[in-house]
Amino acid sequence: MPVSATPSPNRPVSLALWAAITSLGVFALFTLASARGESVNALWLVTAAVCVYLIGYRFYSRFIAERVLRLDASRRTPAHRRNDGLDYVPTDRYVLFGHHFAAIAGAGPLVGPVLAAQMGYLPATLWLLAGVVFAGAVQDLVVLFISTRRDGRSLGDLIKTEMGAVPGVIAMFGILTIMVILLAVLALVVVKALADSPWGAFTVIATLPIAVLMGVYGRYIRPGRIGELSAIGFVLLIVSIVLGRNVAETPALAALFTFKGETLAFMLIGYGFLSSMLPVWLLLAPRDYLATFLKIGTIVSLALGVLFVMPALQMPAVSRFVDGSGPVFSGSLFPFLFITIACGAVSGFHSLVASGTTPKMIADESQIRFIGYGAMLMESFVAIMALIAAGVLEPGVYFAMNSAPAVIGATPEQAAQTISSWGFAIAPEALTQIAAQVGEKTVLSRTGGAPTLAVGMAKILSNAIGGSAAMAFWYHFAILFEALFILTTIDAGTRVARFMIQDLLGTFAPALRRTRSWSVHLAATALAATGWGYFLYQGVIDPLGGINTLWPLFGIANQMLAAIALTLCTVVLFRMKREAFALVTLAPTLWLAVCTLTAGAEKLFHANPKIGFLAHAARFQEATGKGQILAPAKTMGEMQRVVFNDYVDAALSAVFIALVVSMLIYGAIAIRAALRAETVTTKEVGDELHDLRVARA
Amino acid sequence: MNCTICGLPALDLRRLGAKLREGANLMVGQPDYDVYVAHRQTRHADQPIMTREEFFLERQASRFGEGGRRALRCC
């Protein structure tokens, strides 16, 4: 029986309802787009987003589920066929939705939109909405479908069986590079948020003993009481935020917890290396509980805060920086807006989750639509919230926080003057005042998105609870919440990167794969930690703030992975002989390929040294030849290091381009073969009983 | 009794609480213990069943441990 929603008993009512939702959505989008000069209430943004999601879910996802994939509720899923009560368990769809959402939503949808806000809120909104409906949610849905029909196998495995061994290895390599860049950029976000912030650094460091305490409690005192130990941890976290203020206000203690970016970078690399070797129950698991619950709680409270406070957007709809001259990230709207916002619109990383634990718990194929497509819409909504948090700040404050010192200077006076000259009038006092309100010495050049989001959230939440006196608390709460789950990602990610390195090396030397040898373990972990650590350190010493260089690389990597996953989806559609519907996945594949290839090529060859790595290297090399030293370098040795780093980044861009192009070629070969074949060639892992029934019928 | 507009079941607070709890546990990689026990009893009655504590530790280790990619978290 094909899936179908229960036929509406009242067709005219349903029709009127959808007409109303459509007109409301159109009106909201029109209100957002036509704002010139006057500020728009954030509720219009929420309304537009919700209407688009409802329409996308009701019509497009249903079309994909029923016509393109033909989800079959009578087919037994891996959760039933391989039920073991552990990994493979038929699970209630709402419970599984929560699991899947918690696994896909991390720091990405919170950071990208904040950075993209430099072009105004409108371009970011339009890409978030169009991207999620036609690309992101489609990818999640189709990958989840493909994996569910193949015993919940992983993306790398799926590519290997459907496209061949070579594309399989290429994809594994792509996944590893995105992992490394992801960890580096997330660590950089933490460094930027905690540098010179004794309050923030204290509370984040306090999470270590708190997590260990929780871990011991959950292992020896009351094993398995997740609720209890999370409650204890949560209370201690709040206490540490409150105590953090005293630390910051006591000079001797403040000095102890004031760290430079470089120091923090080395602390994080050491932390990533050591913590990924510890037993998981001690630090990783308990902090994962805190991070997960805090994330869900914070997202819900932010949503409630926006609905309750109804803040106005201060950011213009479209800013002058669509031309690519903006201070937050360099490069014009196309392709860099579509690179900067990955998560929330389309995120390749989700293809790993959708081919991970979730497909093993799907109770009924028809639920794939709700979980795959629905959870991604939810993540997009989180990204909209982040955009709102950035948009409620005065643009002057936003640019002061997100521009590097090399651009706006190091004092509030210089910063206010520069930013006012861009057309975003701001007084130096306003900048010092906001710093005092959030309990920091300065908010200048706190790049990376997290602090901006934190100030925006503090502004919204303090309006709801506590008034301006509570702003500092909410700011540090938001910083802590982001740092907490980024640290969890670093810890878990370093482990995963180690497994990947061992797996990848294992394809060439099988002895390295499933070994318990400590030396292999140690070497692979060290390789993983130095891999992301290298890019982190490079980002920290970058005069343009690092985010400028690293975030586009991360965005390209993430979109590249999405292009790879969508290529697989397209190939599978052709092999299923559903080529009539191939555009559903082919169109987003091609769009992402165009974006990543253009961005990759611009990062390589653009003549502007702010965008092109080679142009930047050439500039420094030329200066070195003349014996000049350019900032940030202070010595000739540093000049050479800048050039070297540029070449590493350029090589990485080239690798991304090569990955995308080779996957497209392999995809085209597989599609040609599928078209020539007379029958369905896809390799589903069958439900034999079902096949028998179909054959008889 | 299902809602005529959205097709969702009408609100049942106790059931909602249980589902929220189950959802919160699964978010951090802990499936339902009772379901596991029921499964072992019906399908593998002759084999030993882990206690609640053993089950918790086994799931925790498998979420993050050797080969464990279950804690993979996006961006």
mmCIF file of N, CA and C in Angstrom, chain A residues 460-526:
data_model
loop_
_atom_site.group_PDB
_atom_site.id
_atom_site.type_symbol
_atom_site.label_atom_id
_atom_site.label_comp_id
_atom_site.label_asym_id
_atom_site.label_seq_id
_atom_site.Cartn_x
_atom_site.Cartn_y
_atom_site.Cartn_z
ATOM 1 N N ILE A 460 17.355 39.373 23.789
ATOM 2 C CA ILE A 460 15.983 38.868 23.707
ATOM 3 C C ILE A 460 15.537 38.281 25.043
ATOM 4 N N LEU A 461 16.384 37.396 25.608
ATOM 5 C CA LEU A 461 15.970 36.694 26.822
ATOM 6 C C LEU A 461 15.899 37.614 28.035
ATOM 7 N N SER A 462 16.810 38.606 28.099
ATOM 8 C CA SER A 462 16.755 39.504 29.259
ATOM 9 C C SER A 462 15.506 40.391 29.177
ATOM 10 N N ASN A 463 15.012 40.587 27.970
ATOM 11 C CA ASN A 463 13.755 41.305 27.821
ATOM 12 C C ASN A 463 12.591 40.499 28.371
ATOM 13 N N ALA A 464 12.744 39.172 28.285
ATOM 14 C CA ALA A 464 11.679 38.303 28.780
ATOM 15 C C ALA A 464 11.843 38.055 30.273
ATOM 16 N N ILE A 465 13.061 37.761 30.715
ATOM 17 C CA ILE A 465 13.300 37.439 32.122
ATOM 18 C C ILE A 465 14.497 38.220 32.644
ATOM 19 N N GLY A 466 14.299 38.990 33.687
ATOM 20 C CA GLY A 466 15.434 39.562 34.413
ATOM 21 C C GLY A 466 15.818 40.979 34.054
ATOM 22 N N GLY A 467 15.358 41.490 32.916
ATOM 23 C CA GLY A 467 15.701 42.861 32.559
ATOM 24 C C GLY A 467 17.184 43.002 32.258
ATOM 25 N N SER A 468 17.648 44.243 32.063
ATOM 26 C CA SER A 468 19.022 44.444 31.595
ATOM 27 C C SER A 468 20.047 43.985 32.629
ATOM 28 N N ALA A 469 19.635 43.887 33.902
ATOM 29 C CA ALA A 469 20.565 43.397 34.924
ATOM 30 C C ALA A 469 20.969 41.955 34.633
ATOM 31 N N ALA A 470 20.085 41.211 33.957
ATOM 32 C CA ALA A 470 20.355 39.794 33.709
ATOM 33 C C ALA A 470 21.114 39.572 32.407
ATOM 34 N N MET A 471 21.429 40.660 31.685
ATOM 35 C CA MET A 471 22.051 40.474 30.377
ATOM 36 C C MET A 471 23.365 39.723 30.460
ATOM 37 N N ALA A 472 24.190 40.085 31.457
ATOM 38 C CA ALA A 472 25.499 39.431 31.576
ATOM 39 C C ALA A 472 25.320 37.942 31.822
ATOM 40 N N PHE A 473 24.337 37.605 32.654
ATOM 41 C CA PHE A 473 24.090 36.184 32.924
ATOM 42 C C PHE A 473 23.697 35.463 31.645
ATOM 43 N N TRP A 474 22.729 36.021 30.927
ATOM 44 C CA TRP A 474 22.267 35.364 29.697
ATOM 45 C C TRP A 474 23.372 35.273 28.665
ATOM 46 N N TYR A 475 24.222 36.327 28.581
ATOM 47 C CA TYR A 475 25.331 36.286 27.626
ATOM 48 C C TYR A 475 26.236 35.098 27.936
ATOM 49 N N HIS A 476 26.618 34.969 29.205
ATOM 50 C CA HIS A 476 27.550 33.891 29.537
ATOM 51 C C HIS A 476 26.881 32.528 29.508
ATOM 52 N N PHE A 477 25.577 32.534 29.739
ATOM 53 C CA PHE A 477 24.840 31.283 29.574
ATOM 54 C C PHE A 477 24.924 30.823 28.109
ATOM 55 N N ALA A 478 24.714 31.782 27.207
ATOM 56 C CA ALA A 478 24.740 31.439 25.775
ATOM 57 C C ALA A 478 26.136 31.007 25.331
ATOM 58 N N ILE A 479 27.159 31.717 25.819
ATOM 59 C CA ILE A 479 28.536 31.341 25.467
ATOM 60 C C ILE A 479 28.828 29.930 25.986
ATOM 61 N N LEU A 480 28.421 29.687 27.221
ATOM 62 C CA LEU A 480 28.691 28.381 27.823
ATOM 63 C C LEU A 480 27.989 27.274 27.047
ATOM 64 N N PHE A 481 26.751 27.543 26.678
ATOM 65 C CA PHE A 481 25.971 26.540 25.966
ATOM 66 C C PHE A 481 26.625 26.197 24.629
ATOM 67 N N GLU A 482 27.129 27.214 23.932
ATOM 68 C CA GLU A 482 27.780 26.919 22.656
ATOM 69 C C GLU A 482 29.111 26.217 22.864
ATOM 70 N N ALA A 483 29.897 26.725 23.833
ATOM 71 C CA ALA A 483 31.210 26.123 24.074
ATOM 72 C C ALA A 483 31.047 24.667 24.501
ATOM 73 N N LEU A 484 30.027 24.412 25.296
ATOM 74 C CA LEU A 484 29.821 23.068 25.822
ATOM 75 C C LEU A 484 29.618 22.066 24.700
ATOM 76 N N PHE A 485 28.728 22.369 23.763
ATOM 77 C CA PHE A 485 28.544 21.332 22.762
ATOM 78 C C PHE A 485 29.593 21.357 21.672
ATOM 79 N N ILE A 486 30.312 22.471 21.548
ATOM 80 C CA ILE A 486 31.443 22.441 20.625
ATOM 81 C C ILE A 486 32.556 21.555 21.204
ATOM 82 N N LEU A 487 32.795 21.681 22.524
ATOM 83 C CA LEU A 487 33.815 20.825 23.145
ATOM 84 C C LEU A 487 33.443 19.352 23.021
ATOM 85 N N THR A 488 32.153 19.051 23.186
ATOM 86 C CA THR A 488 31.713 17.662 23.018
ATOM 87 C C THR A 488 31.984 17.190 21.596
ATOM 88 N N THR A 489 31.713 18.084 20.623
ATOM 89 C CA THR A 489 31.967 17.725 19.227
ATOM 90 C C THR A 489 33.459 17.496 18.996
ATOM 91 N N ILE A 490 34.299 18.341 19.611
ATOM 92 C CA ILE A 490 35.743 18.189 19.421
ATOM 93 C C ILE A 490 36.207 16.841 19.959
ATOM 94 N N ASP A 491 35.717 16.505 21.120
ATOM 95 C CA ASP A 491 36.085 15.248 21.756
ATOM 96 C C ASP A 491 35.607 14.064 20.909
ATOM 97 N N ALA A 492 34.301 14.039 20.616
ATOM 98 C CA ALA A 492 33.746 12.931 19.830
ATOM 99 C C ALA A 492 34.327 12.943 18.422
ATOM 100 N N GLY A 493 34.494 14.149 17.847
ATOM 101 C CA GLY A 493 34.987 14.264 16.482
ATOM 102 C C GLY A 493 36.416 13.784 16.336
ATOM 103 N N THR A 494 37.254 14.058 17.349
ATOM 104 C CA THR A 494 38.628 13.571 17.273
ATOM 105 C C THR A 494 38.642 12.048 17.271
ATOM 106 N N ARG A 495 37.752 11.460 18.082
ATOM 107 C CA ARG A 495 37.646 9.993 18.065
ATOM 108 C C ARG A 495 37.208 9.497 16.694
ATOM 109 N N VAL A 496 36.168 10.130 16.160
ATOM 110 C CA VAL A 496 35.652 9.684 14.864
ATOM 111 C C VAL A 496 36.725 9.837 13.789
ATOM 112 N N ALA A 497 37.443 10.990 13.829
ATOM 113 C CA ALA A 497 38.495 11.207 12.829
ATOM 114 C C ALA A 497 39.556 10.109 12.947
ATOM 115 N N ARG A 498 39.835 9.688 14.184
ATOM 116 C CA ARG A 498 40.809 8.601 14.344
ATOM 117 C C ARG A 498 40.305 7.319 13.692
ATOM 118 N N PHE A 499 39.025 6.971 13.946
ATOM 119 C CA PHE A 499 38.474 5.765 13.310
ATOM 120 C C PHE A 499 38.555 5.875 11.790
ATOM 121 N N MET A 500 38.257 7.082 11.303
ATOM 122 C CA MET A 500 38.267 7.274 9.849
ATOM 123 C C MET A 500 39.671 7.104 9.295
ATOM 124 N N ILE A 501 40.645 7.693 9.998
ATOM 125 C CA ILE A 501 42.031 7.570 9.536
ATOM 126 C C ILE A 501 42.414 6.094 9.496
ATOM 127 N N GLN A 502 42.059 5.369 10.559
ATOM 128 C CA GLN A 502 42.397 3.945 10.592
ATOM 129 C C GLN A 502 41.682 3.179 9.485
ATOM 130 N N ASP A 503 40.418 3.522 9.260
ATOM 131 C CA ASP A 503 39.647 2.869 8.204
ATOM 132 C C ASP A 503 40.255 3.121 6.837
ATOM 133 N N LEU A 504 40.610 4.403 6.619
ATOM 134 C CA LEU A 504 41.124 4.803 5.317
ATOM 135 C C LEU A 504 42.473 4.146 5.065
ATOM 136 N N LEU A 505 43.352 4.186 6.089
ATOM 137 C CA LEU A 505 44.638 3.521 5.940
ATOM 138 C C LEU A 505 44.430 2.021 5.802
ATOM 139 N N GLY A 506 43.358 1.549 6.466
ATOM 140 C CA GLY A 506 43.057 0.120 6.419
ATOM 141 C C GLY A 506 42.733 -0.380 5.028
ATOM 142 N N THR A 507 42.233 0.499 4.136
ATOM 143 C CA THR A 507 41.967 0.048 2.771
ATOM 144 C C THR A 507 43.273 -0.299 2.054
ATOM 145 N N PHE A 508 44.360 0.310 2.527
ATOM 146 C CA PHE A 508 45.650 0.017 1.895
ATOM 147 C C PHE A 508 46.458 -0.991 2.722
ATOM 148 N N ALA A 509 46.357 -0.894 4.051
ATOM 149 C CA ALA A 509 47.069 -1.821 4.929
ATOM 150 C C ALA A 509 46.085 -2.343 5.978
ATOM 151 N N PRO A 510 45.396 -3.439 5.656
ATOM 152 C CA PRO A 510 44.294 -3.919 6.500
ATOM 153 C C PRO A 510 44.663 -4.094 7.979
ATOM 154 N N ALA A 511 45.941 -4.296 8.277
ATOM 155 C CA ALA A 511 46.336 -4.512 9.668
ATOM 156 C C ALA A 511 46.003 -3.310 10.553
ATOM 157 N N LEU A 512 45.908 -2.126 9.941
ATOM 158 C CA LEU A 512 45.712 -0.912 10.735
ATOM 159 C C LEU A 512 44.255 -0.705 11.135
ATOM 160 N N ARG A 513 43.357 -1.463 10.514
ATOM 161 C CA ARG A 513 41.949 -1.125 10.678
ATOM 162 C C ARG A 513 41.396 -1.496 12.048
ATOM 163 N N ARG A 514 41.239 -2.786 12.293
ATOM 164 C CA ARG A 514 40.588 -3.188 13.536
ATOM 165 C C ARG A 514 41.626 -3.626 14.556
ATOM 166 N N THR A 515 42.503 -2.735 14.872
ATOM 167 C CA THR A 515 43.561 -3.124 15.784
ATOM 168 C C THR A 515 43.298 -2.554 17.168
ATOM 169 N N ARG A 516 43.771 -3.267 18.177
ATOM 170 C CA ARG A 516 43.681 -2.732 19.530
ATOM 171 C C ARG A 516 45.039 -2.193 19.961
ATOM 172 N N SER A 517 45.952 -2.151 19.011
ATOM 173 C CA SER A 517 47.305 -1.704 19.338
ATOM 174 C C SER A 517 47.303 -0.244 19.796
ATOM 175 N N TRP A 518 47.956 -0.020 20.931
ATOM 176 C CA TRP A 518 47.977 1.326 21.486
ATOM 177 C C TRP A 518 48.768 2.295 20.633
ATOM 178 N N SER A 519 49.827 1.774 19.991
ATOM 179 C CA SER A 519 50.660 2.696 19.225
ATOM 180 C C SER A 519 49.894 3.193 17.989
ATOM 181 N N VAL A 520 49.142 2.307 17.340
ATOM 182 C CA VAL A 520 48.346 2.732 16.179
ATOM 183 C C VAL A 520 47.289 3.735 16.637
ATOM 184 N N HIS A 521 46.617 3.377 17.724
ATOM 185 C CA HIS A 521 45.602 4.216 18.348
ATOM 186 C C HIS A 521 46.168 5.619 18.634
ATOM 187 N N LEU A 522 47.325 5.628 19.295
ATOM 188 C CA LEU A 522 47.962 6.882 19.688
ATOM 189 C C LEU A 522 48.349 7.702 18.459
ATOM 190 N N ALA A 523 48.946 7.022 17.487
ATOM 191 C CA ALA A 523 49.415 7.735 16.296
ATOM 192 C C ALA A 523 48.239 8.318 15.522
ATOM 193 N N ALA A 524 47.155 7.528 15.383
ATOM 194 C CA ALA A 524 46.004 8.018 14.625
ATOM 195 C C ALA A 524 45.340 9.184 15.348
ATOM 196 N N THR A 525 45.267 9.110 16.684
ATOM 197 C CA THR A 525 44.689 10.217 17.447
ATOM 198 C C THR A 525 45.543 11.473 17.292
ATOM 199 N N ALA A 526 46.850 11.290 17.386
ATOM 200 C CA ALA A 526 47.757 12.436 17.253
ATOM 201 C C ALA A 526 47.602 13.053 15.866
#
